[in-house]
Coordinates of C-alpha atoms in Angstrom, one line a residue:
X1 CA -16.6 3.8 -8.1
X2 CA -14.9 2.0 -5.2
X3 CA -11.3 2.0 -4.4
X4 CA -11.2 -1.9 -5.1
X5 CA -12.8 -2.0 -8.1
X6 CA -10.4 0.8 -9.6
X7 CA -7.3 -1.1 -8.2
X8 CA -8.9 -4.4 -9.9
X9 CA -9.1 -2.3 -13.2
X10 CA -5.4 -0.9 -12.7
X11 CA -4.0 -4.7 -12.0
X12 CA -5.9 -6.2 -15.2
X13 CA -4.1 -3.3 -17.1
X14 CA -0.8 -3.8 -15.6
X15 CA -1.6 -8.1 -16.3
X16 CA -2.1 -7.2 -19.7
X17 CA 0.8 -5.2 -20.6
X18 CA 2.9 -7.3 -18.8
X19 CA 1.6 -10.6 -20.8
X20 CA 2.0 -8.0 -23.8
X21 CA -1.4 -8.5 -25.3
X22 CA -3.6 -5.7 -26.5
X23 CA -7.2 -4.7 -25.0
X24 CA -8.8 -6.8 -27.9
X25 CA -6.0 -9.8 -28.1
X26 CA -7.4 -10.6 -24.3
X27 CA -11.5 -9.8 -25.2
X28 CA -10.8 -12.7 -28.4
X29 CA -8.8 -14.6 -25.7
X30 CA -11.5 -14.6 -23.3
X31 CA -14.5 -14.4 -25.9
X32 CA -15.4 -10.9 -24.5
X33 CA -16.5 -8.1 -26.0
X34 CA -13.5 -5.0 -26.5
X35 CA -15.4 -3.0 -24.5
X36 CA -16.0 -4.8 -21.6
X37 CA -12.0 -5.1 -21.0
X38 CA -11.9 -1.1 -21.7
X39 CA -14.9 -1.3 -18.9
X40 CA -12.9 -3.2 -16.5
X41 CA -10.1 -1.7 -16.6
X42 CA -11.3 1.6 -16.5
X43 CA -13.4 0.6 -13.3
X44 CA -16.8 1.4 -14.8
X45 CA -18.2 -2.2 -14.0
X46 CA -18.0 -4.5 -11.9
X47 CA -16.2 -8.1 -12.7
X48 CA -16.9 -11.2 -11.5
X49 CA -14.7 -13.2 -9.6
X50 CA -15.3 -15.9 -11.8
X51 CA -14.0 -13.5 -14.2
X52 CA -11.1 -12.0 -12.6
X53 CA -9.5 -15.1 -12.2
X54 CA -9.6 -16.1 -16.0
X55 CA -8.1 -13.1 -17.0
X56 CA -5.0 -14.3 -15.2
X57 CA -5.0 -17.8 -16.4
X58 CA -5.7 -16.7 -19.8
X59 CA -2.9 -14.5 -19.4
X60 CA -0.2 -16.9 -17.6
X61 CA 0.3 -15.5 -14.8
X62 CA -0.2 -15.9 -11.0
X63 CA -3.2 -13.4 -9.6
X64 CA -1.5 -13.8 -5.9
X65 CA 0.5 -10.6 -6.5
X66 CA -2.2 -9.0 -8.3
X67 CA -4.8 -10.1 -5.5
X68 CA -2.5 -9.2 -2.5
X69 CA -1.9 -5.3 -4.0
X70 CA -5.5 -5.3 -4.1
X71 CA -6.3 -5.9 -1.1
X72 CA -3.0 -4.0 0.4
X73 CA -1.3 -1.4 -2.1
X74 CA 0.7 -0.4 1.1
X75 CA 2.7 -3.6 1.1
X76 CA 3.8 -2.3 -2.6
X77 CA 5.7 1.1 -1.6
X78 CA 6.5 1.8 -5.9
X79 CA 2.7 0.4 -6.9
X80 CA 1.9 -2.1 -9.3
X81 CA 5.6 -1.6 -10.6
X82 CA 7.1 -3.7 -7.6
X83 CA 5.0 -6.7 -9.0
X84 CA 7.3 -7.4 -11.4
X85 CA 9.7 -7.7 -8.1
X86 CA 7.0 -9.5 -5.9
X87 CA 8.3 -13.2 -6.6
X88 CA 11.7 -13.1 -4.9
X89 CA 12.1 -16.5 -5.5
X90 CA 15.8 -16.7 -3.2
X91 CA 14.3 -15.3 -0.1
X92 CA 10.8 -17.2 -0.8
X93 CA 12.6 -20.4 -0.8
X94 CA 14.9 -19.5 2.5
X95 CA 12.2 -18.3 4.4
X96 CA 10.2 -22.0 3.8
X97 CA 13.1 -23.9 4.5
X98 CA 13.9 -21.9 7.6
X99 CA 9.9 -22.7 9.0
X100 CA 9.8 -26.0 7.2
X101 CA 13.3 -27.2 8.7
X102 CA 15.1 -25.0 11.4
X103 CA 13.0 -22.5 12.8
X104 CA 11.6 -23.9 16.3
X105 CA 8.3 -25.0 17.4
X106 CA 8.1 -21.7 19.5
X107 CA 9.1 -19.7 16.9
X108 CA 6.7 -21.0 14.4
X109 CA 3.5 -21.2 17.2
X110 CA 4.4 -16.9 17.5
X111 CA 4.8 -16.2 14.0
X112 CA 1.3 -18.1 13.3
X113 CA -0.5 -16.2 15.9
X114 CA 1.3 -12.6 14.6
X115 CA -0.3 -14.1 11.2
X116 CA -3.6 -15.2 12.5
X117 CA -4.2 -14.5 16.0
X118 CA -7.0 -12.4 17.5
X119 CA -4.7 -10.3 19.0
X120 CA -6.9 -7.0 17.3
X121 CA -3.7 -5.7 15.8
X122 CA -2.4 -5.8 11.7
X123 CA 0.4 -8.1 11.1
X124 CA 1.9 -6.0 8.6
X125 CA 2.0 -2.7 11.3
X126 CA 3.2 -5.1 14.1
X127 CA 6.1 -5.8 11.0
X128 CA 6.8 -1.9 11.2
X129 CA 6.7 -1.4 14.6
X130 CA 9.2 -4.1 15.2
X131 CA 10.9 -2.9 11.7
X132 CA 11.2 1.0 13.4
X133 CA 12.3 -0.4 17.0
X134 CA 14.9 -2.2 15.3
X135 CA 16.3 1.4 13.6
X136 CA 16.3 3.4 17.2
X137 CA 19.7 3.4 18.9
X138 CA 19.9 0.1 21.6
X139 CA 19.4 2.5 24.4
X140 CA 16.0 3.9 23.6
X141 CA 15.2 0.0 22.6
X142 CA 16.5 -0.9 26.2
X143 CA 13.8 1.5 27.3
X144 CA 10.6 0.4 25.4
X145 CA 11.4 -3.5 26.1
X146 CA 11.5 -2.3 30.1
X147 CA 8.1 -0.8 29.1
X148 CA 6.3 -3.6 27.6
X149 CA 8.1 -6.2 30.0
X150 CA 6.2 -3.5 33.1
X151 CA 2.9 -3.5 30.7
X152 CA 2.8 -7.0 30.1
X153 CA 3.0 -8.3 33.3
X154 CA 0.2 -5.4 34.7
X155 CA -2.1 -6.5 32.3
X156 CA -1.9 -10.2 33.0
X157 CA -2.4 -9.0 36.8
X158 CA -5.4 -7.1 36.7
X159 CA -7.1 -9.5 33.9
X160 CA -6.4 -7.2 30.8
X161 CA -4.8 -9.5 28.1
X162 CA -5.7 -8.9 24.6
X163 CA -6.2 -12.2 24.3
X164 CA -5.9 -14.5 27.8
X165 CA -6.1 -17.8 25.4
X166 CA -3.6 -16.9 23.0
X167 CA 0.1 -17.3 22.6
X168 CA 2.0 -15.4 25.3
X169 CA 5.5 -14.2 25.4
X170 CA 8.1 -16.4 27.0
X171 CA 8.8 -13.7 29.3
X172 CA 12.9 -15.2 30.6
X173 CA 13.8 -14.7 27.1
X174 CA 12.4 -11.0 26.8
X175 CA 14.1 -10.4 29.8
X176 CA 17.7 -11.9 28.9
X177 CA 17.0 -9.5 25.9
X178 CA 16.7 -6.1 28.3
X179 CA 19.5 -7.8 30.1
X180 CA 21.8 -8.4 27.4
X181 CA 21.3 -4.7 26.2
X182 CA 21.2 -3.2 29.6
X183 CA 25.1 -4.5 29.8
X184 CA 25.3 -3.6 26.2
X185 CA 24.3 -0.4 26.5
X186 CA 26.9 0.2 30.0
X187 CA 29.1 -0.8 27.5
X188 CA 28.7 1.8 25.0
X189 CA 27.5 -0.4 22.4
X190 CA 24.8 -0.4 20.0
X191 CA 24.3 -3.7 19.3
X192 CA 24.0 -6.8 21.7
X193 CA 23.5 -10.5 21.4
X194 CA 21.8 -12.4 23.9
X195 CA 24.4 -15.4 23.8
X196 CA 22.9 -18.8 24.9
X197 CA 19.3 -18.9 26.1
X198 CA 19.8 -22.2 28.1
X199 CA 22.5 -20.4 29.8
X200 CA 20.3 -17.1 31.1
X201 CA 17.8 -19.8 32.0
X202 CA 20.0 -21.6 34.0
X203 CA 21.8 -18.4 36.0
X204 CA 18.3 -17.0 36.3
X205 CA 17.0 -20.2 38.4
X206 CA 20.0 -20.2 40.5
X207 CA 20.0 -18.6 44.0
X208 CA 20.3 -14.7 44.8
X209 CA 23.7 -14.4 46.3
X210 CA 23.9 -13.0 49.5

């Protein structure tokens, strides 16, 4: 018995007892046999796609949450019990109008290749890395962006890129960021803001005193 096919079981389960229908209520529903439901959901056979999917419109409701804890329980920290939280509506709806309507072209070029690049890494861990780097104090941050600013810029010189065709990092705006927490972090504060962009741009392209 695979792993998926017992977490398919667990999420019909879950489905049904949400929709509040009984083991036999879905079989009549679906115009199943009882004991192929008690067979799915226990994970003794396998269901079809086909299948799967009509248990979910026969039940009203969407299979995306169901699908995604599938296919990655570790996104759902409490189990099948944070699907009744998985459709938070508020911040769903923010986070499309911020892409759909404010976030730059930039911004939405990187997210989309963090999403679906072929960068060999997991979106979700690069989410926790950058999730964990944001929880260190701003000094030990200052460090590790000094250290992928240095590894960056030796890989693109001896050839080493992950991925040479892919989106790269706009490298004046990593380095306002060191910057910015560099003085921050003189300063004996933990937190920095980087100010205006346009601004480091234009200081940086000006001459070296002296």
């Amino acid at each position: 018995m695979t792993n998926y096919r017992n977490r398919i079981g667990e999420a019909i389960a879950f489905a049904r007892n949400v929709a509040g229908r009984s083991q036999q209520e879905l079989a009549d529903m679906l115009g199943r046999d009882k004991r192929t439901i008690q067979k799915w959901e226990r994970g003794e056979i396998r269901i079809a796609l086909e299948d799967f999917l009509d248990v979910f419109d026969t039940l009203h409701l969407p299979v995306g949450p169901y699908e995604m804890w599938i296919r990655h329980p570790e996104l759902f920290p409490r189990g099948m019990e944070d699907i009744k939280g998985f459709s938070t509506e508020k911040k769903r709806r923010t986070l499309a109008d911020y892409y759909l309507h404010q976030a730059a072209p930039l911004e939405i070029e990187q997210e989309y290749y963090i999403l679906f690049g072929d960068h060999g890494s997991n979106s979700c861990g690069i989410r926790q890395e950058l999730l964990a780097n944001l929880q260190t104090p701003l000094r030990d941050r200052k460090r590790i962006v000094n250290q992928i600013i240095d590894n960056y810029y030796e890989a693109r010189a001896i050839g080493h890129l992950t991925d040479p065709e892919g989106q790269q990092p706009v490298m004046p705006i990593l380095e306002a960021c060191y910057d910015a927490s560099a003085r921050s972090v003189k300063a004996n504060e933990n937190r920095y803001s980087i100010g205006s962009i346009e601004d480091y741009l234009d200081d940086a392209e000006k001459p070296a005193e002296g």
